[in-house]
């Protein structure tokens, strides 16, 4: 299958190893991966902070960048969620029916990584080997926007050598929420404190998730505690082999 990678601006700019891991994983499973060079931000930042009108050119660019792609995969529940549940509505609300129709078509072909692996490819065992103690944080958008449910956990449970431990209060938000962490820093920090306490209680050496943004927030807090716990994206675990 030919897969177009929607790498996301956060991964491209700050966590390129996540994008590389996603490519290596998909190629190991026998798929051709292309990375459309015209892609930029999906516009979620604009939409979520009340600047939906300014997101229109960004949405148009996204639709055009991925035009013709059979399937689009993103290592992010947050950005995949924006494409799937915001783009067409924003275009429609701003009177561009043609763009709304095109955005709806792009949305139908867009999947978060674990969704694609489990639902489209029908794979849970990707041949990964990761002999470490790991706990998994389900991110808010993956849970509440995309409803990925246990797909990431099914993939992790099939990893050879892994010691997967349940995270207490797993579905509680980590406190990042994009600009929420800036506008409500005290609340965000308190929520992060609760999440870090939960992670540390598992004695895991690695905390994983499907969104680099949440891992950035959790990992930043854990690094300041000198906890030794590593944040690793789901793709970075699944691409590991012997």
Short mmCIF file of C-alpha atoms in Angstrom, two decimals:
data_model
loop_
_atom_site.label_atom_id
_atom_site.label_comp_id
_atom_site.label_asym_id
_atom_site.label_seq_id
_atom_site.Cartn_x
_atom_site.Cartn_y
_atom_site.Cartn_z
CA UNK A 1 0.00 0.00 0.00
CA UNK A 2 1.17 3.55 -0.74
CA UNK A 3 0.89 5.62 2.45
CA UNK A 4 1.14 9.41 2.65
CA UNK A 5 2.71 10.47 5.95
CA UNK A 6 1.06 13.47 7.59
CA UNK A 7 4.10 14.13 9.74
CA UNK A 8 2.59 17.11 11.71
CA UNK A 9 4.47 20.34 12.36
CA UNK A 10 5.40 19.40 15.95
CA UNK A 11 7.04 16.16 14.84
CA UNK A 12 8.72 17.81 11.86
CA UNK A 13 10.05 20.71 13.92
CA UNK A 14 10.82 19.17 17.31
CA UNK A 15 10.59 15.38 17.21
CA UNK A 16 11.78 14.21 13.77
CA UNK A 17 12.74 10.80 15.19
CA UNK A 18 9.02 10.07 15.60
CA UNK A 19 8.42 10.68 11.91
CA UNK A 20 11.43 8.55 10.99
CA UNK A 21 10.25 5.74 13.28
CA UNK A 22 6.81 5.83 11.65
CA UNK A 23 8.35 5.53 8.20
CA UNK A 24 10.63 2.65 9.25
CA UNK A 25 7.73 0.81 10.86
CA UNK A 26 5.43 1.12 7.86
CA UNK A 27 8.18 0.21 5.41
CA UNK A 28 9.09 -2.85 7.49
CA UNK A 29 5.48 -3.94 7.16
CA UNK A 30 5.86 -3.76 3.39
CA UNK A 31 4.33 -0.40 2.53
CA UNK A 32 5.62 2.48 0.45
CA UNK A 33 5.68 5.76 2.37
CA UNK A 34 5.64 9.18 0.73
CA UNK A 35 5.92 12.51 2.54
CA UNK A 36 4.18 15.31 0.59
CA UNK A 37 6.54 18.27 0.78
CA UNK A 38 3.79 20.90 0.59
CA UNK A 39 2.26 19.93 3.94
CA UNK A 40 2.48 22.38 6.83
CA UNK A 41 0.40 22.88 9.98
CA UNK A 42 -3.11 21.41 9.94
CA UNK A 43 -4.54 24.59 11.46
CA UNK A 44 -5.61 23.10 14.76
CA UNK A 45 -3.87 25.89 16.69
CA UNK A 46 -5.87 28.53 14.84
CA UNK A 47 -9.20 26.73 15.20
CA UNK A 48 -8.84 25.86 18.88
CA UNK A 49 -7.90 29.41 19.85
CA UNK A 50 -10.79 31.07 18.02
CA UNK A 51 -9.11 32.00 14.73
CA UNK A 52 -11.02 29.63 12.49
CA UNK A 53 -11.13 32.14 9.63
CA UNK A 54 -7.35 32.34 9.57
CA UNK A 55 -7.24 28.54 9.38
CA UNK A 56 -8.97 28.51 5.99
CA UNK A 57 -5.81 28.88 3.86
CA UNK A 58 -4.07 26.29 6.04
CA UNK A 59 -6.93 23.83 5.55
CA UNK A 60 -6.89 24.47 1.81
CA UNK A 61 -3.15 23.83 1.69
CA UNK A 62 -3.57 20.58 3.63
CA UNK A 63 -6.26 19.32 1.28
CA UNK A 64 -4.16 20.20 -1.78
CA UNK A 65 -0.98 18.69 -0.30
CA UNK A 66 -2.66 15.32 0.20
CA UNK A 67 -4.79 15.36 -2.94
CA UNK A 68 -4.66 11.98 -4.62
CA UNK A 69 -3.32 10.10 -1.58
CA UNK A 70 -5.06 6.76 -1.08
CA UNK A 71 -4.44 6.73 2.65
CA UNK A 72 -2.98 9.32 5.02
CA UNK A 73 -1.38 8.36 8.33
CA UNK A 74 -0.40 10.65 11.20
CA UNK A 75 1.57 9.79 14.36
CA UNK A 76 -0.79 12.08 16.27
CA UNK A 77 -4.33 11.67 17.54
CA UNK A 78 -4.57 15.43 17.99
CA UNK A 79 -3.75 16.42 14.41
CA UNK A 80 -5.62 13.49 12.86
CA UNK A 81 -8.59 14.54 14.99
CA UNK A 82 -8.45 18.08 13.64
CA UNK A 83 -8.45 16.87 10.04
CA UNK A 84 -11.27 14.43 10.69
CA UNK A 85 -13.55 16.57 12.84
CA UNK A 86 -12.74 20.23 12.19
CA UNK A 87 -11.61 20.92 8.63
CA UNK A 88 -14.84 20.32 6.73
CA UNK A 89 -16.95 22.06 9.40
CA UNK A 90 -14.72 25.15 9.39
CA UNK A 91 -14.78 25.37 5.59
CA UNK A 92 -18.56 24.97 5.56
CA UNK A 93 -19.03 27.60 8.27
CA UNK A 94 -16.99 30.06 6.20
CA UNK A 95 -19.06 29.51 3.07
CA UNK A 96 -16.67 27.39 1.02
CA UNK A 97 -18.75 24.33 0.12
CA UNK A 98 -16.20 23.09 -2.43
CA UNK A 99 -13.39 23.11 0.12
CA UNK A 100 -15.68 21.49 2.70
CA UNK A 101 -16.40 18.63 0.31
CA UNK A 102 -12.72 18.17 -0.48
CA UNK A 103 -11.78 18.33 3.22
CA UNK A 104 -14.40 15.68 4.01
CA UNK A 105 -12.79 13.44 1.42
CA UNK A 106 -9.34 13.98 2.94
CA UNK A 107 -10.77 13.25 6.38
CA UNK A 108 -12.15 9.90 5.24
CA UNK A 109 -8.66 8.82 4.18
CA UNK A 110 -6.87 10.04 7.32
CA UNK A 111 -5.91 7.72 10.19
CA UNK A 112 -4.00 7.97 13.42
CA UNK A 113 -1.14 5.44 13.40
CA UNK A 114 -2.66 2.83 15.74
CA UNK A 115 -6.00 3.04 13.91
CA UNK A 116 -4.28 2.40 10.62
CA UNK A 117 -2.31 -0.56 11.89
CA UNK A 118 -5.20 -2.29 13.65
CA UNK A 119 -8.25 -1.29 11.60
CA UNK A 120 -6.88 -0.93 8.07
CA UNK A 121 -3.97 -3.38 8.01
CA UNK A 122 -5.51 -5.77 10.55
CA UNK A 123 -2.20 -6.01 12.42
CA UNK A 124 -1.52 -6.03 16.15
CA UNK A 125 1.82 -7.86 16.20
CA UNK A 126 4.21 -5.72 14.14
CA UNK A 127 7.25 -7.80 15.02
CA UNK A 128 8.58 -5.35 17.60
CA UNK A 129 11.02 -6.18 20.41
CA UNK A 130 11.34 -3.81 23.37
CA UNK A 131 12.56 -5.40 26.64
CA UNK A 132 11.67 -2.56 28.99
CA UNK A 133 9.05 -1.67 31.60
CA UNK A 134 6.55 0.65 29.89
CA UNK A 135 3.38 2.49 30.86
CA UNK A 136 0.93 3.99 28.37
CA UNK A 137 -0.82 7.37 28.56
CA UNK A 138 -3.93 7.60 26.34
CA UNK A 139 -4.07 11.16 25.06
CA UNK A 140 -7.27 13.18 25.25
CA UNK A 141 -7.81 13.69 21.52
CA UNK A 142 -7.10 10.06 20.69
CA UNK A 143 -9.65 9.01 23.31
CA UNK A 144 -12.33 11.65 23.05
CA UNK A 145 -12.11 12.79 19.43
CA UNK A 146 -10.93 9.69 17.56
CA UNK A 147 -12.12 7.01 20.00
CA UNK A 148 -9.03 4.85 19.45
CA UNK A 149 -9.91 2.90 22.61
CA UNK A 150 -7.49 0.01 23.23
CA UNK A 151 -5.81 -0.09 19.82
CA UNK A 152 -2.45 1.25 21.09
CA UNK A 153 -2.55 -1.17 24.03
CA UNK A 154 -3.26 -4.10 21.73
CA UNK A 155 -0.18 -3.17 19.72
CA UNK A 156 1.95 -2.77 22.84
CA UNK A 157 0.81 -6.06 24.38
CA UNK A 158 2.08 -7.87 21.29
CA UNK A 159 5.59 -6.42 21.59
CA UNK A 160 8.10 -9.11 22.47
CA UNK A 161 9.92 -8.61 25.77
CA UNK A 162 7.85 -5.66 26.96
CA UNK A 163 6.75 -5.32 30.58
CA UNK A 164 3.59 -3.27 30.09
CA UNK A 165 2.15 -1.86 33.31
CA UNK A 166 -1.19 -0.10 33.70
CA UNK A 167 -1.11 3.62 34.38
CA UNK A 168 -3.33 4.69 37.31
CA UNK A 169 -6.06 7.18 36.30
CA UNK A 170 -4.82 6.73 32.75
CA UNK A 171 -7.64 8.64 31.07
CA UNK A 172 -7.05 11.80 33.12
CA UNK A 173 -5.61 14.65 31.04
CA UNK A 174 -1.90 15.38 31.45
CA UNK A 175 -2.60 19.12 31.47
CA UNK A 176 -0.97 20.15 28.19
CA UNK A 177 -3.85 21.03 25.88
CA UNK A 178 -1.75 23.23 23.58
CA UNK A 179 -2.19 26.90 24.51
CA UNK A 180 -4.07 25.78 27.64
CA UNK A 181 -0.69 25.11 29.24
CA UNK A 182 0.27 28.74 28.63
CA UNK A 183 -3.02 30.45 29.43
CA UNK A 184 -3.72 28.33 32.51
CA UNK A 185 -0.21 27.45 33.61
CA UNK A 186 -1.03 26.88 37.29
CA UNK A 187 -3.83 24.45 36.49
CA UNK A 188 -1.73 22.78 33.80
CA UNK A 189 1.18 22.32 36.21
CA UNK A 190 -1.10 20.80 38.85
CA UNK A 191 -2.52 18.35 36.33
CA UNK A 192 0.99 17.49 35.18
CA UNK A 193 1.96 16.82 38.80
CA UNK A 194 -0.85 14.27 39.12
CA UNK A 195 0.13 12.60 35.85
CA UNK A 196 3.80 12.40 36.82
CA UNK A 197 2.90 10.87 40.17
CA UNK A 198 0.86 8.23 38.36
CA UNK A 199 3.72 7.47 35.96
CA UNK A 200 6.28 7.24 38.75
CA UNK A 201 4.05 4.89 40.76
CA UNK A 202 4.33 2.29 37.98
CA UNK A 203 8.15 2.10 38.30
CA UNK A 204 8.24 2.16 34.50
CA UNK A 205 11.39 3.28 32.72
CA UNK A 206 9.43 4.46 29.69
CA UNK A 207 6.16 6.36 29.30
CA UNK A 208 4.58 6.17 25.86
CA UNK A 209 1.67 7.80 24.05
CA UNK A 210 0.42 8.49 20.54
CA UNK A 211 1.01 12.25 20.66
CA UNK A 212 4.39 13.98 20.87
CA UNK A 213 2.77 17.07 22.39
CA UNK A 214 1.61 15.24 25.50
CA UNK A 215 4.91 13.37 25.77
CA UNK A 216 6.74 16.70 25.54
CA UNK A 217 4.72 17.97 28.50
CA UNK A 218 5.02 14.82 30.61
CA UNK A 219 8.64 14.22 29.64
CA UNK A 220 9.61 17.79 30.43
CA UNK A 221 8.20 17.46 33.92
CA UNK A 222 9.85 14.10 34.51
CA UNK A 223 13.22 15.41 33.31
CA UNK A 224 13.07 18.28 35.78
CA UNK A 225 12.59 15.69 38.53
CA UNK A 226 15.60 13.78 37.16
CA UNK A 227 13.37 10.73 37.32
CA UNK A 228 15.15 8.79 34.60
CA UNK A 229 11.81 7.95 32.92
CA UNK A 230 12.03 8.30 29.13
CA UNK A 231 9.14 9.59 27.02
CA UNK A 232 8.88 7.57 23.78
CA UNK A 233 6.22 7.81 21.12
CA UNK A 234 4.30 4.63 20.32
CA UNK A 235 5.96 4.52 16.88
CA UNK A 236 9.40 4.54 18.47
CA UNK A 237 8.57 1.40 20.42
CA UNK A 238 6.81 -0.40 17.60
CA UNK A 239 9.70 0.16 15.17
CA UNK A 240 12.22 -1.51 17.52
CA UNK A 241 13.40 -5.01 16.63
CA UNK A 242 16.09 -7.41 17.83
#
